[in-house]
Each structure stands twice: as C-alpha cells, then as structure tokens.
Coordinates of C-alpha atoms and ligand atoms in Angstrom, one line a residue:
Chain A
M1 CA 176.4 84.9 50.8
N2 CA 174.9 82.9 48.3
A3 CA 171.7 84.2 46.6
T4 CA 170.3 80.7 45.8
S5 CA 170.1 77.7 48.0
V6 CA 170.2 75.1 45.2
T7 CA 173.7 74.1 44.4
L8 CA 175.3 71.3 41.9
L9 CA 177.8 69.0 43.2
A10 CA 180.3 69.0 40.2
E11 CA 181.5 65.7 40.7
R12 CA 178.3 63.9 40.8
C13 CA 176.8 65.8 37.5
V14 CA 177.3 63.3 34.7
G15 CA 175.6 66.0 32.5
C16 CA 172.7 64.2 31.6
T17 CA 169.9 66.5 30.7
T18 CA 167.1 65.4 33.2
C19 CA 167.1 69.0 35.1
I20 CA 167.7 71.5 32.3
K21 CA 164.4 70.1 30.7
R22 CA 162.3 69.9 34.4
C23 CA 163.6 73.3 35.2
P24 CA 160.4 75.6 35.3
T25 CA 162.4 78.8 34.4
E26 CA 164.9 77.1 32.0
A27 CA 168.0 78.2 34.5
I28 CA 170.0 75.3 33.8
R29 CA 172.5 74.5 31.1
V30 CA 174.8 71.9 30.4
R31 CA 178.2 73.0 29.6
D32 CA 181.3 71.0 29.2
G33 CA 179.6 67.9 30.5
R34 CA 178.4 69.5 33.5
A35 CA 175.1 71.3 34.7
H36 CA 175.1 75.1 35.3
I37 CA 172.8 77.2 37.3
I38 CA 171.9 80.6 35.8
K39 CA 171.6 82.1 39.5
E40 CA 169.6 85.3 38.2
R41 CA 166.9 82.9 36.9
C42 CA 166.9 80.1 39.5
I43 CA 163.8 80.3 41.9
D44 CA 164.8 77.9 44.3
C45 CA 162.0 75.6 43.8
G46 CA 164.0 72.3 43.9
M47 CA 162.6 70.9 41.2
C48 CA 166.1 69.8 40.0
I49 CA 166.9 68.3 43.5
R50 CA 164.0 66.2 43.2
V51 CA 164.4 65.0 39.4
C52 CA 168.3 64.2 39.7
K53 CA 168.8 60.8 39.8
H54 CA 172.7 61.4 40.7
K55 CA 172.0 63.3 43.4
A56 CA 174.1 66.1 41.8
K57 CA 171.7 69.2 43.0
V58 CA 171.5 70.0 46.9
A59 CA 170.1 72.5 48.9
V60 CA 172.7 74.6 50.7
T61 CA 171.4 74.7 54.3
R62 CA 173.3 75.1 57.9
K63 CA 174.3 72.1 59.3
L64 CA 172.9 70.8 62.5
D65 CA 175.9 70.0 64.1
E66 CA 177.4 73.6 63.5
I67 CA 174.3 75.2 64.9
L68 CA 174.3 73.0 68.2
E69 CA 178.1 74.4 68.4
S70 CA 177.5 77.7 67.5
P71 CA 178.2 80.1 70.1
Y72 CA 174.5 81.4 70.4
K73 CA 173.6 81.4 74.4
L74 CA 170.1 80.8 72.9
K75 CA 169.6 78.5 70.4
V76 CA 166.0 78.6 69.3
A77 CA 164.4 76.1 66.9
L78 CA 161.5 77.2 64.6
P79 CA 159.7 74.1 63.3
P80 CA 157.2 74.5 60.5
P81 CA 153.8 72.7 60.5
S82 CA 154.8 70.4 57.7
L83 CA 157.0 68.8 60.0
Y84 CA 154.4 67.5 61.9
S85 CA 153.4 65.2 58.9
Q86 CA 156.6 63.5 58.6
F87 CA 156.7 60.8 61.6
E88 CA 154.7 57.7 61.1
G89 CA 152.2 56.9 63.9
N90 CA 152.8 60.1 65.8
R91 CA 150.0 62.9 66.1
N92 CA 151.3 64.5 69.2
V93 CA 152.7 67.8 68.4
N94 CA 154.5 68.5 71.6
R95 CA 156.4 65.1 71.4
I96 CA 158.0 66.2 68.1
L97 CA 158.9 69.8 69.6
T98 CA 160.0 68.1 73.3
A99 CA 162.5 65.8 70.7
L100 CA 163.9 69.3 69.5
R101 CA 164.9 70.4 72.9
K102 CA 166.3 66.9 73.5
I103 CA 168.6 66.9 70.7
G104 CA 170.2 70.4 72.1
F105 CA 168.1 73.3 71.1
D106 CA 167.3 75.6 74.2
E107 CA 163.7 76.8 73.0
V108 CA 161.4 76.0 70.4
V109 CA 159.0 78.6 68.7
D110 CA 156.1 76.8 66.8
V111 CA 155.9 78.6 63.2
A112 CA 152.0 77.7 63.1
M113 CA 151.6 80.4 65.5
G114 CA 152.6 82.5 62.8
A115 CA 150.4 81.0 60.6
E116 CA 147.4 82.0 62.5
I117 CA 148.5 85.2 62.9
I118 CA 148.9 85.7 59.0
T119 CA 145.8 84.5 58.3
A120 CA 143.9 86.9 60.6
A121 CA 146.2 89.9 59.1
T122 CA 145.5 88.5 55.5
K123 CA 141.4 88.1 56.1
Q124 CA 141.9 92.2 57.3
F125 CA 144.0 93.5 54.5
I126 CA 141.5 91.7 52.0
E127 CA 138.6 93.1 53.4
E128 CA 140.2 96.5 53.3
N129 CA 141.6 96.3 50.1
P130 CA 139.0 94.8 47.7
R131 CA 140.1 94.1 44.3
S132 CA 138.5 95.0 40.9
E133 CA 137.7 92.2 39.1
I134 CA 140.3 93.5 36.1
E135 CA 143.1 93.8 38.7
G136 CA 142.9 90.3 39.3
P137 CA 142.8 88.5 42.6
W138 CA 145.3 89.0 45.9
I139 CA 147.8 86.3 45.6
S140 CA 149.5 84.6 48.8
S141 CA 153.3 85.6 49.5
A142 CA 154.0 82.7 51.4
C143 CA 155.8 80.6 49.2
P144 CA 159.1 82.4 48.4
A145 CA 159.6 79.9 45.2
I146 CA 156.4 81.6 43.9
V147 CA 157.2 84.8 44.8
R148 CA 160.6 84.6 42.7
L149 CA 158.8 83.1 40.1
I150 CA 156.4 86.0 39.7
Q151 CA 159.4 88.4 39.7
N152 CA 160.9 86.4 37.2
R153 CA 158.3 85.5 34.7
F154 CA 155.0 87.5 35.7
P155 CA 156.2 90.8 36.9
S156 CA 152.7 92.4 35.8
L157 CA 151.3 90.5 38.6
I158 CA 154.0 91.5 41.5
D159 CA 151.1 94.2 42.8
N160 CA 148.9 91.3 43.0
I161 CA 151.0 89.7 45.9
I162 CA 149.8 90.8 49.3
P163 CA 152.4 92.9 51.1
L164 CA 152.0 90.7 54.4
I165 CA 155.4 88.8 55.8
S166 CA 155.7 84.8 56.1
P167 CA 154.7 82.8 59.1
M168 CA 158.1 81.9 59.5
E169 CA 159.4 85.5 59.6
T170 CA 156.6 86.2 62.2
A171 CA 157.4 83.7 64.3
A172 CA 161.3 84.3 64.3
R173 CA 159.7 88.0 65.3
I174 CA 157.9 86.9 68.2
A175 CA 160.6 84.6 69.4
R176 CA 163.1 87.4 69.4
E177 CA 160.9 89.9 71.5
H178 CA 160.1 87.0 73.8
F179 CA 163.3 86.1 74.6
M180 CA 164.7 89.6 74.9
E181 CA 162.1 90.4 77.4
Q182 CA 163.7 87.5 79.2
G183 CA 166.9 89.3 79.1
Y184 CA 169.0 88.0 76.3
K185 CA 170.8 90.3 73.9
D186 CA 169.6 90.3 70.2
E187 CA 172.9 89.0 69.1
E188 CA 172.9 86.0 71.9
I189 CA 169.7 84.7 70.2
G190 CA 170.1 82.2 67.5
I191 CA 167.0 81.5 65.5
F192 CA 167.1 78.5 63.1
F193 CA 164.3 77.5 60.7
I194 CA 163.6 73.5 60.1
T195 CA 163.0 74.2 56.5
P196 CA 161.2 71.7 53.7
C197 CA 162.9 73.5 51.0
P198 CA 165.4 75.6 49.6
A199 CA 163.5 78.8 48.7
K200 CA 162.7 79.4 52.5
V201 CA 166.6 79.1 52.8
A202 CA 166.9 81.7 50.1
E203 CA 164.3 83.8 52.0
V204 CA 166.2 83.9 55.2
W205 CA 169.6 84.8 53.3
N206 CA 168.3 87.2 51.0
P207 CA 164.3 88.6 52.0
R208 CA 162.2 89.8 49.3
M209 CA 159.8 91.4 51.7
V210 CA 161.9 92.8 54.8
E211 CA 165.3 94.4 55.2
K212 CA 166.4 91.7 57.6
S213 CA 164.9 88.4 58.5
A214 CA 164.8 87.6 62.2
V215 CA 165.6 84.1 61.4
T216 CA 169.6 83.3 61.8
D217 CA 169.7 80.4 59.2
A218 CA 168.1 77.3 58.0
V219 CA 168.6 74.1 58.7
S220 CA 167.4 70.8 56.3
M221 CA 164.1 69.1 57.5
H222 CA 165.7 65.8 56.4
E223 CA 168.9 66.3 58.5
V224 CA 166.6 67.1 61.5
F225 CA 164.4 64.3 60.7
Y226 CA 167.0 61.8 61.0
K227 CA 168.4 63.0 64.3
I228 CA 165.0 63.5 66.4
R229 CA 163.2 60.2 65.1
P230 CA 164.9 58.0 67.7
F231 CA 163.9 60.3 70.5
I232 CA 160.2 60.7 68.9
K233 CA 159.8 57.0 69.4
N234 CA 161.8 57.0 73.1
I235 CA 160.4 60.0 74.9
P236 CA 158.2 58.8 77.9
E237 CA 155.0 60.6 78.0
E238 CA 155.5 62.3 81.4
E239 CA 158.7 63.7 79.8
I240 CA 156.6 65.5 77.1
Q241 CA 156.6 69.3 77.4
V242 CA 153.8 71.9 76.5
L243 CA 155.6 73.7 73.6
Q244 CA 153.0 74.0 71.3
L245 CA 151.6 77.5 70.2
C246 CA 148.5 76.9 67.9
S247 CA 145.8 74.5 67.2
A248 CA 145.0 73.0 63.7
E249 CA 144.0 76.6 62.5
G250 CA 147.9 77.1 61.7
I251 CA 148.8 73.7 61.3
R252 CA 146.8 73.3 58.3
W253 CA 149.0 75.5 56.3
A254 CA 151.3 72.4 55.6
N255 CA 148.7 71.6 53.0
I256 CA 147.8 73.2 50.2
G257 CA 144.3 74.8 50.6
G258 CA 144.8 75.2 54.1
E259 CA 145.8 78.7 54.0
S260 CA 143.0 79.8 52.3
E261 CA 140.7 77.7 54.4
G262 CA 140.7 80.1 57.4
L263 CA 140.0 83.0 55.5
G264 CA 136.4 82.4 55.2
L265 CA 136.2 83.9 52.0
K266 CA 133.7 82.9 49.1
D267 CA 136.0 82.3 46.3
V268 CA 139.4 81.2 46.7
L269 CA 141.7 79.3 44.6
A270 CA 144.3 77.1 45.8
V271 CA 147.1 75.6 43.3
D272 CA 150.0 73.4 43.8
G273 CA 152.8 72.3 41.9
I274 CA 154.8 74.6 39.7
D275 CA 153.6 73.6 36.2
N276 CA 150.0 74.3 37.5
V277 CA 150.6 77.6 39.3
I278 CA 152.2 78.8 36.0
E279 CA 149.3 78.0 34.2
V280 CA 147.2 79.7 36.8
L281 CA 149.5 82.8 36.8
D282 CA 149.2 83.1 33.0
Q283 CA 145.5 82.9 33.1
I284 CA 145.3 85.6 35.6
E285 CA 147.5 87.8 33.8
N286 CA 145.3 87.2 30.6
G287 CA 142.4 88.4 32.9
V288 CA 140.5 85.1 32.8
I289 CA 140.3 84.5 36.4
Q290 CA 138.6 87.4 37.8
R291 CA 136.0 86.1 40.3
V292 CA 138.4 84.8 42.7
E293 CA 139.5 86.9 45.7
F294 CA 142.5 85.1 46.6
V295 CA 144.9 82.5 45.3
E296 CA 147.0 80.3 47.7
A297 CA 150.1 78.7 45.4
N298 CA 152.6 76.5 46.6
A299 CA 155.4 75.3 44.5
C300 CA 155.3 71.8 45.9
T301 CA 152.6 69.2 45.1
G302 CA 150.5 68.9 48.1
G303 CA 151.9 71.9 49.7
C304 CA 155.0 72.3 52.0
L305 CA 154.4 68.8 53.1
G306 CA 155.8 67.8 49.7
G307 CA 158.7 70.4 50.2
P308 CA 161.9 68.7 48.7
L309 CA 163.8 68.6 52.1
A310 CA 160.8 66.7 53.6
V311 CA 161.3 62.9 54.0
E312 CA 158.0 61.5 53.6
N313 CA 156.1 61.2 50.2
P314 CA 153.6 64.2 49.9
F315 CA 150.7 61.5 49.4
S316 CA 151.3 59.7 53.1
A317 CA 152.0 63.1 54.5
K318 CA 148.9 64.3 53.5
T319 CA 147.1 61.2 55.1
R320 CA 149.0 61.5 58.4
M321 CA 148.5 65.2 58.5
K322 CA 144.6 64.7 58.8
K323 CA 145.1 62.5 61.6
V324 CA 147.3 65.4 63.2
L325 CA 144.6 67.9 62.4
R326 CA 141.7 65.9 64.1
R327 CA 143.9 65.4 67.2
N328 CA 144.7 69.0 67.4
E329 CA 141.6 70.8 67.4
N330 CA 142.4 71.8 71.0
P331 CA 145.8 71.1 72.2
R332 CA 147.3 72.1 75.0
C333 CA 149.6 75.3 74.6
N334 CA 152.4 77.1 76.0
E335 CA 150.7 80.4 76.7
A336 CA 153.8 82.4 78.0
I337 CA 154.7 82.8 74.3
M338 CA 151.2 83.3 72.6
G339 CA 149.3 86.6 72.1
K340 CA 152.1 88.6 71.3
S341 CA 151.9 90.9 68.3
V342 CA 154.5 92.2 65.8
P343 CA 154.5 94.4 62.7
V344 CA 153.2 91.7 59.7
E345 CA 153.3 94.4 56.9
A346 CA 155.8 94.0 54.2
E347 CA 158.8 96.5 54.6
K348 CA 159.7 96.8 51.0
E349 CA 158.1 96.3 47.5
I350 CA 158.9 93.1 45.5
E351 CA 161.3 94.1 42.6
D352 CA 160.6 93.4 38.9
L353 CA 163.6 91.2 38.0
D354 CA 163.0 91.8 33.8
N355 CA 164.8 88.2 33.4
L356 CA 163.2 87.8 30.1
Q357 CA 163.8 90.8 28.6
L358 CA 166.3 90.4 25.7
S359 CA 168.1 93.8 25.7
S360 CA 167.5 97.1 27.6
N361 CA 166.7 98.8 24.2
M362 CA 163.8 97.5 22.2
Q363 CA 165.3 97.8 18.7
D364 CA 168.2 95.8 19.7
A365 CA 165.4 93.2 21.5
L366 CA 163.6 93.1 18.2
R367 CA 166.9 92.3 16.2
I368 CA 167.8 89.8 18.6
M369 CA 164.3 88.0 18.4
K370 CA 164.5 88.1 14.4
E371 CA 168.0 86.6 14.4
R372 CA 166.7 83.8 17.1
D373 CA 163.5 83.0 15.0
A374 CA 165.6 82.6 11.8
L375 CA 167.8 80.1 13.2
V376 CA 165.3 78.4 15.0
E377 CA 163.7 77.8 11.4
K378 CA 167.2 76.3 10.8
L379 CA 167.1 73.7 13.7
P380 CA 165.2 70.5 13.8
K381 CA 162.9 71.9 16.8
I382 CA 163.3 68.2 18.7
D383 CA 164.5 69.4 21.6
C384 CA 167.1 66.7 21.9
G385 CA 169.3 68.6 24.8
A386 CA 172.6 67.4 23.3
C387 CA 173.5 71.3 22.9
G388 CA 173.0 71.6 26.8
A389 CA 169.9 73.9 26.5
P390 CA 166.4 72.8 27.0
S391 CA 164.8 73.3 24.1
C392 CA 166.2 74.4 20.3
F393 CA 164.4 77.6 20.9
A394 CA 166.4 78.0 24.1
F395 CA 169.7 77.3 22.5
A396 CA 168.7 79.6 19.4
Q397 CA 168.4 82.5 22.0
D398 CA 171.5 81.4 23.8
V399 CA 173.6 81.7 20.6
V400 CA 172.3 85.1 19.6
C401 CA 172.9 86.4 22.6
G402 CA 176.6 85.4 22.4
E403 CA 176.5 83.0 25.2
V404 CA 177.4 79.8 23.4
D405 CA 178.5 78.8 19.6
V406 CA 176.3 77.5 17.1
D407 CA 178.5 74.5 16.5
N408 CA 177.1 72.8 19.7
C409 CA 173.9 71.8 17.7
I410 CA 175.0 68.3 16.6
F411 CA 172.4 68.4 13.8
L412 CA 173.8 71.5 12.4
L413 CA 177.4 70.1 12.8
K414 CA 176.4 67.1 10.9
N415 CA 174.8 69.1 8.2
R416 CA 177.8 71.2 7.6
M417 CA 179.9 68.1 7.3
H418 CA 177.6 66.7 4.8
E419 CA 177.8 69.8 3.0
K420 CA 181.8 69.7 3.2
E421 CA 181.9 66.1 2.0
E422 CA 180.0 66.9 -1.1
E423 CA 182.2 69.9 -2.3
Chain B
M1 CA 158.4 94.0 13.7
I2 CA 155.2 91.9 12.7
F3 CA 153.9 88.9 14.6
K4 CA 150.9 87.0 13.0
Y5 CA 148.8 84.3 14.8
Q6 CA 146.1 82.1 13.3
V7 CA 142.9 81.7 15.4
D8 CA 141.1 78.4 15.0
A9 CA 137.4 78.0 16.0
A10 CA 137.5 74.5 15.4
A11 CA 140.0 74.1 18.1
P12 CA 138.3 76.2 21.1
E13 CA 140.7 74.5 23.7
L14 CA 143.5 76.4 22.0
A15 CA 141.8 79.6 22.5
G16 CA 144.0 82.1 24.3
R17 CA 147.1 80.8 22.9
A18 CA 147.7 83.9 20.6
S19 CA 147.4 86.2 23.4
T20 CA 149.9 84.2 25.7
E21 CA 152.4 84.0 22.8
F22 CA 152.4 87.8 22.0
K23 CA 152.6 88.2 25.9
S24 CA 155.7 86.1 25.7
V25 CA 157.2 88.3 23.1
L26 CA 156.2 91.8 25.0
K27 CA 158.1 90.5 28.2
Q28 CA 161.3 89.8 26.0
L29 CA 161.0 93.2 24.5
G30 CA 161.0 94.5 27.9
V31 CA 157.5 96.5 27.5
N32 CA 156.3 97.8 30.9
A33 CA 154.7 95.2 33.0
K34 CA 151.5 97.1 33.5
I35 CA 151.1 97.8 29.5
I36 CA 151.4 94.3 29.1
R37 CA 148.6 93.1 31.6
K38 CA 146.6 95.8 29.6
I39 CA 147.5 94.4 26.2
S40 CA 147.1 90.7 27.4
I41 CA 143.5 91.3 28.7
A42 CA 142.1 93.1 25.8
M43 CA 143.9 90.8 23.3
Y44 CA 142.4 87.7 24.9
E45 CA 138.8 89.1 24.8
G46 CA 139.1 89.5 21.3
E47 CA 140.6 86.3 20.8
I48 CA 137.9 84.8 22.4
N49 CA 135.4 86.6 20.4
M50 CA 136.9 85.5 17.3
V51 CA 136.1 81.8 18.6
I52 CA 132.9 82.1 20.2
H53 CA 131.1 84.7 17.7
A54 CA 133.0 84.1 14.4
N55 CA 134.9 81.3 12.9
G56 CA 138.4 82.2 14.0
G57 CA 140.5 84.4 11.6
E58 CA 143.9 86.0 11.9
I59 CA 145.8 88.3 14.7
T60 CA 148.3 91.0 13.4
C61 CA 150.4 92.4 16.1
T62 CA 152.7 95.1 15.0
V63 CA 155.3 96.5 17.5
D64 CA 157.3 99.5 17.0
E65 CA 159.2 102.0 19.7
K66 CA 156.0 104.1 20.3
Q67 CA 153.0 102.1 19.6
I68 CA 151.7 98.3 19.4
E69 CA 148.6 97.6 17.3
V70 CA 146.9 94.5 17.6
V71 CA 144.5 93.7 14.5
M72 CA 142.0 91.1 14.5
A73 CA 140.4 89.8 11.4
D74 CA 137.9 87.5 11.2
S75 CA 135.3 86.5 8.3
G76 CA 132.4 85.7 10.9
P77 CA 128.5 87.1 10.8
G78 CA 129.6 90.5 11.5
I79 CA 128.0 92.5 14.2
P80 CA 124.5 93.9 13.1
D81 CA 124.5 97.1 15.9
L82 CA 127.8 97.9 17.2
D83 CA 126.8 100.7 19.7
L84 CA 124.7 97.8 21.5
A85 CA 127.8 95.3 21.4
M86 CA 129.9 97.8 23.1
T87 CA 127.5 98.6 25.7
A88 CA 128.3 96.9 28.8
G89 CA 126.3 93.6 29.9
W90 CA 125.1 92.9 26.3
S91 CA 125.4 89.7 24.7
T92 CA 124.2 87.1 22.1
A93 CA 126.4 84.4 23.7
S94 CA 125.0 81.0 23.4
Q95 CA 123.7 78.9 26.0
E96 CA 126.9 76.8 25.4
A97 CA 129.1 79.7 25.4
R98 CA 127.7 80.7 28.8
E99 CA 128.3 77.7 29.9
L100 CA 132.1 77.6 29.5
G101 CA 131.7 81.0 31.6
F102 CA 131.4 83.8 28.6
G103 CA 128.8 85.9 27.7
A104 CA 128.7 88.4 30.6
G105 CA 128.7 91.1 27.5
M106 CA 132.2 92.7 29.0
G107 CA 134.6 92.0 26.4
M108 CA 134.2 94.9 24.0
P109 CA 133.8 97.5 26.9
N110 CA 136.8 96.2 28.4
M111 CA 138.7 96.0 25.1
K112 CA 138.0 99.9 24.7
R113 CA 138.9 100.6 28.4
F114 CA 142.1 98.9 28.4
S115 CA 143.3 100.3 24.8
D116 CA 144.4 103.5 24.0
E117 CA 142.5 103.5 20.5
M118 CA 139.9 101.3 19.4
D119 CA 138.6 101.0 16.2
V120 CA 136.0 98.3 14.7
K121 CA 135.4 97.8 11.0
T122 CA 132.1 95.4 10.7
K123 CA 129.8 94.2 8.1
V124 CA 126.9 92.0 8.4
G125 CA 127.9 88.5 6.6
V126 CA 131.2 89.8 5.7
G127 CA 133.2 90.0 8.9
T128 CA 134.8 91.8 11.6
T129 CA 138.3 93.6 11.7
L130 CA 139.1 94.8 15.2
T131 CA 142.3 97.2 15.7
L132 CA 143.5 98.0 19.3
R133 CA 146.5 100.4 19.7
F134 CA 148.5 100.9 22.8
N135 CA 150.7 103.6 23.5
L136 CA 154.2 102.6 25.0
Ligands
ATP1 N1 133.9 88.9 16.3 C1 132.8 89.0 16.4 N2 132.0 88.6 15.4 C2 130.7 88.8 15.7 N3 130.0 89.4 16.6 C3 130.6 89.8 17.4 C4 132.2 89.9 17.5 N4 132.5 90.2 18.7 C5 131.5 90.4 19.7 N5 130.4 90.4 18.8 C6 129.1 90.8 19.4 O1 129.3 91.5 20.5 C7 128.5 91.1 21.7 C8 129.3 91.6 22.7 O2 130.5 91.2 23.0 P1 131.3 91.0 24.1 O3 132.6 90.8 24.0 O4 131.2 92.5 24.6 O5 130.6 90.1 25.1 P2 130.4 88.5 25.1 O6 131.3 88.1 24.2 O7 129.1 88.3 24.6 O8 130.8 88.0 26.7 P3 132.1 88.1 27.5 O9 132.9 88.9 26.3 O10 131.7 89.2 28.5 O11 132.3 86.9 27.5 C9 128.6 89.5 21.4 O12 127.6 88.8 22.2 C10 128.4 89.3 20.1 O13 127.0 89.4 19.8
SF4_2 S1 165.9 75.3 41.9 FE1 164.0 75.2 40.3 S2 164.7 77.2 39.1 FE2 166.6 76.7 40.2 S3 167.6 75.5 38.8 FE3 166.3 73.9 40.0 S4 164.4 73.7 38.4 FE4 165.5 75.5 38.0
SF4_3 S1 155.2 75.3 48.8 FE1 156.4 75.5 50.9 S2 158.1 73.9 50.7 FE2 157.4 74.3 48.8 S3 158.8 75.6 47.7 FE3 156.9 76.8 48.7 S4 157.5 77.2 50.6 FE4 159.1 75.9 50.1
MG4 MG1 133.5 88.7 24.5

C-alpha cells in the first residue's frame, strides 16, 4: 500500500513551481515539466493540495461508494469532531450522525469520545512523567503530520512526543470491542474514518505508534459532506437518533487549543499552521521554550476543522464550532457504547527517519557539504525555481548528490553560452 | 570542516540564528540527535550571552569525526569573577533583558552541563572567549 496519501494527478500538473516552494519539507521537485513527490520526505500535511491552482495534488482515500458496497457485515463510520463544524445552521451533532446512518453506514462511533479518553490519559501521563526544564515540554501525538515532521526534521524531539495513541485509534478500538461483544467477528467489521486530511489516511495505512490500526480505511470528509448534506436538512426531528458519545469536552479537539484546554495544566502552548509549528519546534530544540509543560501542535490553521479535506474555510468553521460547543455541554448520548476502556499506550517507538543526513559517512557528508556550498556561491540565489528545485541551495544539493544535472540552472547555462560566444 | 557565524548585538532579533544554522549542519552530517540537542542548547545560551552581555562577536565551529568544538569570541566587557558567573542563579542581566525573559543565571551552568569540556578565557575590558567541546 502507498506510504503517503498525497499523490500527483500528472495530467493536471503544468509544472508551475507553486507547490515546490510551499512544501515545508522541500519534498517536491519539478522534473520533465511535472511535479514529483519525494515520498520519504512527504509528511502528508496537504499544503500542496491547498496551494495548487490546477488541482493536480490530491489525497488518495477510499471512495464512499466502494465502502458502502463492500462485503463487511457491519460498516461503521468514525466521524471526527471537525465534521461537526461543517454544516451551516446545524448545531445538533446527533443530526449529523443520523445522516451518516441514512446514507448506508450501519453504525456510527463518535471520535470525540476517543478525544475525551485521551485527554484523561494525557493528564495522568504528564502528572506521572514530569519533564525537567531542559528536556523540554511534552508534545502531543495527535496530529500525524506533526509527528512525521518531527521524525523528518526534528529527530531530537522524538522523545518529547507523548506515547499515547490518537482519539481516532481509541474510538476504533472501542468500536471493534463493542461490536465483537455483540457477536460480530473481527473480520466482519469495517471501520471507516471520515478524514479531514491526508495525514490521517497515511496514519491508518502506516501507523507510527501501533502495530496495526483498528481502522479499516479512511474516506474523505469532502466526499461525505456532499453526500450527507441533503439528509441533514431533511431529517424530521423525530427521526434523529441518539448516537452522540461525548460532550463539548471531546468535541473541542477540532479547534486548536481544544486539546490542551481540558488538561487543566498551568503552562500549555497551542500552535497551529505548519510554519508556526516549525518555528516552535526549532525553539524547543534550542532550549528556549522551557517552562511549558505541554505543546499542542496542529499542522492546519485553526486545527483539524481547517484540514485540507474539510469543506468549510477554517474561520467560518471556527465560528460555527463555538455554537456547537455551547449547544453540547450536556447532550443526549448513547450510553451503550460509552464507558469502555481500551489500552491507549503507544505500542512501538517512533522511528528517527534521518532524512536530512547527506551520507551515512561523516567524511562523505562533509565533502558533499563543501561541494554544495561552493556551487551555491556560483548560483544567483534568487530561488527562481526554473530548475525544478525550491531554492538555489536545494538545487545545489540535488546536483552534488547526483539527482540532477547542473545544466538545469538556466542562469549557469546562460553564462556558459556567453563564455562560448566570446571564445 | 570549519563553520563561522557572525553574531550582531545591534540586531538582537537575529539572536539564535547561528545556533539554528549550525544545528541544520549537524543534522545533515548525521550527528546523533541527543548530541545535537546538547550542542543547540549550549550554543544558544552562549550566543545569547554574546548579545545580552557583550556586543556580539564571532562563533567558530569545527567539526571532525571525533569531536565538535564551538568557540564563541567577543570583545565585550569581560567577566570580573568567573566562579560567580558559573554559579547557578547568578546574573547581572539588565532589567530590559529580564523583561525579555533572560537573566535566570542558568546560561553558564547549562553550558557546562551540556558540553563535555568547557573553557573560558576572559579579561575585563578586553573580552571573553568561550570554548565548548562535545565528543561524538
Ligand atoms: N560573554 C559575556 N560577556 C560578559 N559577561 C558575561 C558573558 N557571558 C556571561 N556573562 C556574565 O555572567 C553572568 C551569568 O551568565 P549566565 O548566562 O549564566 O546568566 P544570564 O545570562 O545572566 O541569565 P540566563 O542565561 O539564564 O538568561 C551574566 O549575568 C553576566 O554577568
Ligand atoms: S503533502 Fe506536504 S510534505 Fe507532502 S509534498 Fe505536499 S506539501 Fe510537501
Ligand atoms: S491538524 Fe488535524 S486535520 Fe490537519 S493534518 Fe493534523 S490531524 Fe490532520
Ligand atoms: Mg545567559
């Protein structure tokens, strides 16, 4: 299976240089007029999906029709709280969950419940494992794009990531356990996460913290939104079922800051937007951010409600979320599924991906660095992108590592032609 | 290989840049993540001291396969009593610097703690040269 969800639709790509410059891990190059994703470096943040004007970058997800026609005896939808911020004029979570059953899901398990459980587990974990100022704060593991960013660019902070599974995984484990108690076999249960982002899809396919995800696959929030919207409007009040599993406490997680709010800690830092997160991680590495106990970091502006596969813009979604939260302080819940406990500790260590390393041999790495820096000096340093690399610096490194020919720089080529003419 | 960074006290908003740039070099060289962390923290403390207590200067980092050496040289006021400066909690930071969050008096002790070897040469009125060594 694919390691990353973000994929190029080659026929739509015109080879402009927008995405290569915006990718926070410099994972994209234009070669032969088309963008190429360097899979090892991609963290599935979805920035390129947002910025591509030609819609050439997409997140691969399982199609809704395919799920609804699949042979699973029990098809369970796993909606995250960010979904609840998407519908104009609706604050009733049970209405949205009922609509999911109307389109063909047999059961619905509210991920907000998993969020509430992880809040309690995080609280306990931090109490039992205080950090010295110098070790730096604990960092949430909830946003998989951030976990991968740390694996790629900040490996020294891997030990700061809280070793707890995500709300999605927690809810899926509870769902599996509950429906198996009801007599279904493990393989008869299909659990489908309604994802706001490619990062969560990759997390289902390729989990970093558990051996195998309890989630079967992920379907795009965008696709589900358009399918359930007509139902949401039309379901009569008396047909709304009580499916909700959690109050505002868990729903809050859809917003940046919502995760840390429930922890009751004195010093927390909540940061959203991938570039802001990079700045904060850099400061943690330098030991500048010390007095903070917990860092909540979301790749998306606004938090998950601003995910690349959400429909609504994050600012409207945020406004609506406030109303949803107010309405759901004490909602009617389906108590049959609530109150279960499943293990939430991470099952494996997060790997250091060593993606920045130039060579496994330090002498070699030093040589590459020297050659690269010498080449950078000859380049105009205007980062024009015509060579297909995000910067002159990145281009020089690609050349020295043998990825691309130096003649791809039009500036150097022009100089060389001038020299020839003069001869 | 040698890496040089200028530290400009007139541009305090750039303080920390040398540490961040050298950290990126260390990651490219494949230095162990825990050692990178120690170097970043210690070098950042030194860099900030050059800005807060002296008037900037130059940082020279030398990398070979066994060891990393970070030399931070300034021509600031020098340190009159080094033992005192090395004491945890001791600080002469100005009110202004304290408002920016500096002045806990932990910089020097932390540099000592995170480096494998620390050597300070300082003379009042002449300047301070601080050398940190880290074993790989
Ligand atoms: N480069 C320097 N030039 C002159 N004086 C220095 C220099 N570095 C440190 N000092 C002196 O040593 C004292 C202790 O330094 P240290 O870094 O431990 O604490 P601080 O800088 O005052 O506070 P903190 O580093 O916790 O923000 C400083 O207050 C200052 O008087
Ligand atoms: S998803 Fe993010 S990391 Fe991956 S190629 Fe796109 S912008 Fe880069
Ligand atoms: S912030 Fe949320 S929606 Fe955005 S990448 Fe992270 S987990 Fe996905
Ligand atoms: Mg200091």
